[in-house]
C-alpha cells in the first residue's frame, strides 16, 4: 500500500458519519475515565470496543486493496513461487531462474524455453516476474534447466548444500593455511571462509552467488613450492618435508598416502640411500603440499 493511499483512506474514513459518532463516544469514554470511580474498568473495556469499531470503519474501503500472496499449492510451478489471488497470477520465487533472468553470471538456464519467454513478457516495473497458472508447466520446465555455475571447472556444485566445493588446488591449500600464494583480504576469500565455517565439515565451500568474487581470488593465486621446500630452479622444487622424506626413503616411522596425486608428481634423483633427492615442478606445489598433510606416524597418529 502506498503511503498516499493509506493517508487518503484514513481521511475518507474519518469523514464518515459513523466514524464521527464513534469518535464522540470515545471522547465521552475518556471523560469518564478522568472522573474515575467503580465503573472505570467497564469504561476501559467499552473504550477498547469503540476504538476497534473506528478502525473497522476507517478501513472499510474497497479502494484500499493490497496484493494478497498465498502459498502456491498446485496453482504455480513450484512451492517457491507465490500465488496472488487478486491478480490471479503466480509470482516467480525460483532463485536460480530469477538470477538468470536478471543477467547474473553465476547461473545458466536454457535461454529459449517457452517458460523463459512467458516470464520475460510479464516482468513488472519492480523487477518481479509473473505468469498465469495455466502456464505453470512451461515455467516448471524452464526452472528445471537452471544450474548454478562455479568459479572454476575444477569446482563442483553440490545441490544438497546449495554450495560450490573449492577444487582449485592452489586456492584450496592457501585457504586451509598450508602454503601457496593468493591475495589477502579479498571478498572471495572472505566468502569462502564464511561459507566453510557454516558447513563445518573441513572442506572449502562458497555460495554460487559469490562466484565472481571467488573467481577474482583464483586469478590472484600462484603456485609455489610446498611450504618448507627449496627451489632447485625457478620452475622446480626439492622435497624437504622430513615426514615425507622418511616415507620416501623407507626410513620407517611414517606413512603417507601412496596413491595421492602429490606423490605421483615427484621425481627421484638417486645419490645413495641418504642422498636420494626428490623434486617436482613448481606448478605441482599445491598437490605436493596437500600430500604432505596425509603423512603421519605409523599407527595412525599425526604429529
CSV table of C-alpha atoms in Angstrom, one decimal:
chain,number,residue,atom,x,y,z
A,1,UNK,CA,0.0,0.0,0.0
A,2,UNK,CA,1.3,3.5,-0.9
A,3,UNK,CA,1.6,6.0,1.9
A,4,UNK,CA,-0.6,8.4,0.0
A,5,UNK,CA,-3.4,5.9,-0.4
A,6,UNK,CA,-3.1,5.0,3.2
A,7,UNK,CA,-3.5,8.6,4.3
A,8,UNK,CA,-6.4,9.1,1.9
A,9,UNK,CA,-8.1,6.1,3.3
A,10,UNK,CA,-7.8,7.4,6.9
A,11,UNK,CA,-9.1,10.8,5.8
A,12,UNK,CA,-12.1,9.4,3.9
A,13,UNK,CA,-12.9,7.0,6.8
A,14,UNK,CA,-12.9,9.7,9.5
A,15,UNK,CA,-15.2,11.9,7.4
A,16,UNK,CA,-18.0,9.3,7.5
A,17,UNK,CA,-20.9,10.0,9.9
A,18,UNK,CA,-20.5,6.6,11.7
A,19,UNK,CA,-16.8,7.4,12.3
A,20,UNK,CA,-17.6,10.8,13.8
A,21,UNK,CA,-20.2,9.2,16.0
A,22,UNK,CA,-17.7,6.6,17.2
A,23,UNK,CA,-15.2,9.4,17.9
A,24,UNK,CA,-17.7,11.2,20.0
A,25,UNK,CA,-18.3,8.1,22.0
A,26,UNK,CA,-14.6,7.7,22.5
A,27,UNK,CA,-14.4,11.3,23.8
A,28,UNK,CA,-17.2,10.5,26.3
A,29,UNK,CA,-15.3,7.4,27.4
A,30,UNK,CA,-12.1,9.5,28.1
A,31,UNK,CA,-14.1,11.9,30.2
A,32,UNK,CA,-15.5,9.0,32.1
A,33,UNK,CA,-12.0,7.7,32.9
A,34,UNK,CA,-11.0,11.1,34.2
A,35,UNK,CA,-13.8,11.0,36.7
A,36,UNK,CA,-12.7,7.6,37.9
A,37,UNK,CA,-14.9,5.6,40.2
A,38,UNK,CA,-16.0,1.9,40.3
A,39,UNK,CA,-17.0,2.0,36.6
A,40,UNK,CA,-13.5,2.7,35.4
A,41,UNK,CA,-12.8,-0.9,34.3
A,42,UNK,CA,-16.1,-1.1,32.5
A,43,UNK,CA,-15.3,2.2,30.8
A,44,UNK,CA,-11.9,0.8,29.7
A,45,UNK,CA,-13.5,-2.3,28.1
A,46,UNK,CA,-16.1,-0.2,26.4
A,47,UNK,CA,-13.5,2.2,25.1
A,48,UNK,CA,-11.5,-0.6,23.6
A,49,UNK,CA,-14.6,-1.8,21.7
A,50,UNK,CA,-15.2,1.7,20.4
A,51,UNK,CA,-11.6,2.0,19.2
A,52,UNK,CA,-11.9,-1.2,17.3
A,53,UNK,CA,-15.1,0.0,15.7
A,54,UNK,CA,-13.4,3.1,14.5
A,55,UNK,CA,-10.6,1.1,12.9
A,56,UNK,CA,-13.1,-1.1,11.0
A,57,UNK,CA,-15.0,2.0,9.7
A,58,UNK,CA,-11.8,3.8,8.6
A,59,UNK,CA,-10.5,0.9,6.6
A,60,UNK,CA,-13.9,-0.3,5.1
A,61,UNK,CA,-13.0,0.8,1.7
A,62,UNK,CA,-12.5,-1.5,-1.3
A,63,UNK,CA,-10.3,1.0,-3.0
A,64,UNK,CA,-7.5,0.3,-0.4
A,65,UNK,CA,-6.6,-3.1,-1.8
A,66,UNK,CA,-3.2,-4.8,-1.5
A,67,UNK,CA,-1.9,-7.9,-3.2
A,68,UNK,CA,-2.6,-11.0,-1.2
A,69,UNK,CA,0.2,-13.5,-1.8
A,70,UNK,CA,-0.5,-17.0,-0.6
A,71,UNK,CA,1.4,-20.3,-0.8
A,72,UNK,CA,1.3,-21.7,-4.3
A,73,UNK,CA,-0.1,-25.1,-3.7
A,74,UNK,CA,-0.7,-26.7,-7.1
A,75,UNK,CA,-1.5,-23.4,-8.8
A,76,UNK,CA,2.1,-22.5,-9.6
A,77,UNK,CA,5.2,-24.1,-11.0
A,78,UNK,CA,6.9,-24.9,-7.7
A,79,UNK,CA,6.4,-24.3,-3.9
A,80,UNK,CA,9.0,-21.5,-4.1
A,81,UNK,CA,6.5,-19.4,-6.1
A,82,UNK,CA,3.6,-17.5,-4.6
A,83,UNK,CA,0.0,-17.0,-5.9
A,84,UNK,CA,-1.6,-13.6,-5.9
A,85,UNK,CA,-5.3,-14.2,-5.6
A,86,UNK,CA,-6.2,-10.6,-6.5
A,87,UNK,CA,-4.3,-10.7,-9.8
A,88,UNK,CA,-4.9,-14.4,-10.3
A,89,UNK,CA,-1.2,-14.7,-11.2
A,90,UNK,CA,1.8,-16.6,-9.9
A,91,UNK,CA,4.9,-14.7,-8.8
A,92,UNK,CA,8.3,-16.3,-9.6
A,93,UNK,CA,10.3,-17.2,-6.5
A,94,UNK,CA,12.9,-19.6,-8.0
A,95,UNK,CA,16.3,-18.2,-7.0
A,96,UNK,CA,18.2,-19.6,-10.0
A,97,UNK,CA,15.7,-18.6,-12.7
A,98,UNK,CA,15.4,-15.1,-11.2
A,99,UNK,CA,19.2,-14.7,-11.2
A,100,UNK,CA,19.4,-15.8,-14.8
A,101,UNK,CA,16.6,-13.5,-16.0
A,102,UNK,CA,18.3,-10.6,-14.2
A,103,UNK,CA,21.5,-11.5,-16.1
A,104,UNK,CA,23.7,-12.6,-13.2
A,105,UNK,CA,26.7,-14.6,-14.3
A,106,UNK,CA,26.6,-17.4,-11.7
A,107,UNK,CA,23.7,-19.5,-13.1
A,108,UNK,CA,22.8,-20.9,-16.5
A,109,UNK,CA,19.4,-21.8,-17.9
A,110,UNK,CA,18.1,-22.8,-21.3
A,111,UNK,CA,17.5,-19.4,-23.0
A,112,UNK,CA,14.8,-20.2,-25.5
A,113,UNK,CA,12.3,-22.2,-23.4
A,114,UNK,CA,8.6,-21.1,-23.6
A,115,UNK,CA,8.6,-20.6,-19.9
A,116,UNK,CA,11.5,-18.1,-20.1
A,117,UNK,CA,9.7,-16.1,-22.8
A,118,UNK,CA,6.5,-16.0,-20.7
A,119,UNK,CA,8.3,-14.7,-17.7
A,120,UNK,CA,10.3,-12.1,-19.6
A,121,UNK,CA,7.0,-10.8,-21.1
A,122,UNK,CA,5.4,-10.4,-17.7
A,123,UNK,CA,8.1,-8.6,-15.7
A,124,UNK,CA,6.7,-5.6,-13.7
A,125,UNK,CA,8.4,-2.3,-13.1
A,126,UNK,CA,9.6,-3.5,-9.7
A,127,UNK,CA,11.6,-6.4,-11.3
A,128,UNK,CA,9.1,-9.2,-10.3
A,129,UNK,CA,8.3,-11.9,-12.8
A,130,UNK,CA,4.7,-13.2,-13.1
A,131,UNK,CA,2.9,-15.9,-15.1
A,132,UNK,CA,-0.6,-17.4,-15.4
A,133,UNK,CA,-1.4,-20.6,-13.5
A,134,UNK,CA,-2.2,-22.2,-16.9
A,135,UNK,CA,1.5,-21.6,-17.9
A,136,UNK,CA,2.9,-23.4,-14.8
A,137,UNK,CA,4.0,-26.4,-16.8
A,138,UNK,CA,6.1,-24.3,-19.2
A,139,UNK,CA,7.6,-22.3,-16.3
A,140,UNK,CA,8.5,-25.5,-14.4
A,141,UNK,CA,10.3,-26.9,-17.4
A,142,UNK,CA,12.3,-23.7,-17.6
A,143,UNK,CA,13.2,-23.9,-13.9
A,144,UNK,CA,14.4,-27.5,-14.4
A,145,UNK,CA,17.1,-26.3,-16.9
A,146,UNK,CA,18.7,-23.8,-14.4
A,147,UNK,CA,22.0,-24.9,-12.9
A,148,UNK,CA,24.4,-22.8,-10.8
A,149,UNK,CA,27.9,-22.3,-12.1
A,150,UNK,CA,31.1,-22.3,-10.0
A,151,UNK,CA,34.2,-20.2,-10.3
A,152,UNK,CA,36.5,-22.9,-11.8
A,153,UNK,CA,36.0,-26.0,-13.9
A,154,UNK,CA,37.6,-28.0,-11.0
A,155,UNK,CA,35.0,-26.7,-8.5
A,156,UNK,CA,31.8,-28.7,-8.2
A,157,UNK,CA,28.3,-27.7,-7.2
A,158,UNK,CA,26.6,-29.9,-4.5
A,159,UNK,CA,22.8,-29.5,-4.6
A,160,UNK,CA,22.4,-31.0,-1.1
A,161,UNK,CA,24.3,-28.0,0.4
A,162,UNK,CA,23.5,-25.5,-2.4
A,163,UNK,CA,27.2,-24.7,-2.4
A,164,UNK,CA,30.2,-25.0,-4.6
A,165,UNK,CA,33.2,-27.0,-3.4
A,166,UNK,CA,36.6,-25.4,-4.0
A,167,UNK,CA,38.6,-27.7,-6.3
A,168,UNK,CA,41.3,-25.2,-7.3
A,169,UNK,CA,44.3,-26.8,-5.7
A,170,UNK,CA,46.4,-23.6,-5.1
A,171,UNK,CA,43.4,-21.7,-3.6
A,172,UNK,CA,42.3,-24.7,-1.5
A,173,UNK,CA,45.7,-25.2,0.0
A,174,UNK,CA,46.1,-21.5,0.7
A,175,UNK,CA,42.7,-21.2,2.2
A,176,UNK,CA,43.5,-24.0,4.6
A,177,UNK,CA,46.6,-22.2,5.7
A,178,UNK,CA,49.0,-24.9,4.3
A,179,UNK,CA,51.0,-22.7,1.9
A,180,UNK,CA,50.8,-21.4,-1.7
A,181,UNK,CA,50.2,-17.8,-2.6
A,182,UNK,CA,46.9,-15.9,-3.1
A,183,UNK,CA,45.9,-12.3,-2.4
A,184,UNK,CA,44.9,-11.5,1.1
A,185,UNK,CA,41.8,-9.6,2.2
A,186,UNK,CA,39.7,-10.4,-0.9
A,187,UNK,CA,35.9,-10.6,-0.9
A,188,UNK,CA,36.2,-14.1,-2.5
A,189,UNK,CA,38.5,-15.3,0.3
A,190,UNK,CA,36.1,-14.0,2.9
A,191,UNK,CA,33.1,-15.6,1.2
A,192,UNK,CA,34.8,-19.0,1.1
A,193,UNK,CA,35.8,-18.8,4.8
A,194,UNK,CA,32.4,-17.7,5.9
A,195,UNK,CA,30.5,-20.4,3.9
A,196,UNK,CA,33.1,-23.1,5.0
A,197,UNK,CA,32.5,-22.2,8.7
A,198,UNK,CA,28.8,-22.5,8.2
A,199,UNK,CA,29.1,-26.0,6.6
A,200,UNK,CA,31.8,-27.0,9.1
A,201,UNK,CA,33.0,-30.3,7.5
A,202,UNK,CA,36.6,-29.2,7.0
A,203,UNK,CA,36.2,-28.6,3.3
A,204,UNK,CA,36.2,-25.2,1.5
A,205,UNK,CA,32.8,-24.1,0.2
A,206,UNK,CA,31.1,-21.0,-1.2
A,207,UNK,CA,27.7,-19.9,-2.3
A,208,UNK,CA,27.2,-19.8,-6.1
A,209,UNK,CA,26.1,-16.2,-5.7
A,210,UNK,CA,29.8,-15.4,-4.8
A,211,UNK,CA,31.2,-17.0,-7.9
A,212,UNK,CA,32.5,-13.8,-9.5
A,213,UNK,CA,34.3,-12.8,-6.2
A,214,UNK,CA,35.8,-16.3,-5.8
A,215,UNK,CA,37.0,-16.2,-9.5
A,216,UNK,CA,38.8,-13.0,-8.8
A,217,UNK,CA,40.5,-14.7,-5.8
A,218,UNK,CA,41.6,-17.6,-8.1
A,219,UNK,CA,43.1,-15.1,-10.5
A,220,UNK,CA,45.4,-13.8,-7.8
A,221,UNK,CA,46.7,-17.3,-6.8
A,222,UNK,CA,50.2,-18.5,-7.9
A,223,UNK,CA,51.6,-21.9,-7.4
A,224,UNK,CA,54.7,-22.1,-5.2
A,225,UNK,CA,56.9,-24.8,-3.8
A,226,UNK,CA,55.3,-26.6,-0.9
A,227,UNK,CA,55.9,-24.9,2.5
A,228,UNK,CA,59.4,-25.6,3.7
A,229,UNK,CA,60.7,-26.9,0.4
A,230,UNK,CA,63.5,-25.3,-1.5
A,231,UNK,CA,63.7,-24.1,-5.1
A,232,UNK,CA,66.0,-26.1,-7.4
A,233,UNK,CA,65.4,-23.6,-10.1
A,234,UNK,CA,62.7,-21.0,-10.9
A,235,UNK,CA,60.4,-23.9,-12.0
A,236,UNK,CA,61.4,-26.8,-9.8
A,237,UNK,CA,61.3,-27.6,-6.1
A,238,UNK,CA,63.0,-30.1,-3.9
A,239,UNK,CA,61.2,-32.1,-1.1
A,240,UNK,CA,62.4,-31.0,2.4
A,241,UNK,CA,59.5,-32.2,4.5
A,242,UNK,CA,61.0,-34.6,7.0
A,243,UNK,CA,58.0,-36.9,7.3
A,244,UNK,CA,57.6,-37.2,3.5
A,245,UNK,CA,61.4,-37.9,3.1
A,246,UNK,CA,61.3,-40.6,5.8
A,247,UNK,CA,58.5,-42.3,3.9
A,248,UNK,CA,60.1,-41.9,0.5
A,249,UNK,CA,63.5,-43.2,1.6
A,250,UNK,CA,62.0,-46.1,3.6
A,251,UNK,CA,63.4,-45.0,6.9
A,252,UNK,CA,60.3,-46.2,8.7
A,253,UNK,CA,58.3,-44.4,11.3
A,254,UNK,CA,56.0,-42.5,8.9
A,255,UNK,CA,53.4,-43.4,6.3
A,256,UNK,CA,51.9,-41.2,3.6
A,257,UNK,CA,49.1,-41.7,1.1
A,258,UNK,CA,50.9,-43.5,-1.7
A,259,UNK,CA,48.1,-43.0,-4.2
A,260,UNK,CA,47.9,-39.2,-3.9
A,261,UNK,CA,48.4,-37.0,-7.0
A,262,UNK,CA,51.0,-35.2,-5.0
A,263,UNK,CA,53.0,-38.4,-4.5
A,264,UNK,CA,52.9,-39.2,-8.3
A,265,UNK,CA,54.1,-35.7,-9.0
A,266,UNK,CA,57.5,-36.4,-7.5
A,267,UNK,CA,60.7,-37.3,-9.5
A,268,UNK,CA,63.6,-39.1,-7.9
A,269,UNK,CA,67.3,-38.4,-8.4
A,270,UNK,CA,69.4,-41.3,-6.9
A,271,UNK,CA,72.5,-40.5,-5.0
A,272,UNK,CA,72.8,-43.2,-2.3
A,273,UNK,CA,70.3,-44.0,0.4
A,274,UNK,CA,70.7,-40.8,2.4
A,275,UNK,CA,71.5,-38.7,-0.7
A,276,UNK,CA,68.5,-39.6,-2.9
A,277,UNK,CA,66.7,-36.4,-3.8
A,278,UNK,CA,63.0,-35.9,-4.7
A,279,UNK,CA,61.9,-32.9,-6.8
A,280,UNK,CA,58.8,-31.7,-8.6
A,281,UNK,CA,57.5,-29.0,-10.9
A,282,UNK,CA,56.6,-25.8,-9.1
A,283,UNK,CA,53.2,-26.0,-10.8
A,284,UNK,CA,52.5,-29.1,-8.8
A,285,UNK,CA,53.3,-27.4,-5.5
A,286,UNK,CA,49.7,-27.4,-4.2
A,287,UNK,CA,49.3,-31.1,-4.9
A,288,UNK,CA,52.5,-32.0,-3.2
A,289,UNK,CA,51.6,-29.8,-0.2
A,290,UNK,CA,48.2,-31.5,0.1
A,291,UNK,CA,50.1,-34.8,0.0
A,292,UNK,CA,52.3,-33.8,2.9
A,293,UNK,CA,49.2,-33.4,5.1
A,294,UNK,CA,48.5,-37.1,4.7
A,295,UNK,CA,51.8,-38.1,6.3
A,296,UNK,CA,51.6,-39.4,9.9
A,297,UNK,CA,53.4,-41.6,12.3
A,298,UNK,CA,52.9,-45.3,11.9
A,299,UNK,CA,50.0,-46.4,14.0
A,300,UNK,CA,47.8,-43.6,12.6
A,301,UNK,CA,48.8,-40.7,14.8
A,302,UNK,CA,49.5,-37.3,13.3
A,303,UNK,CA,52.1,-35.1,14.9
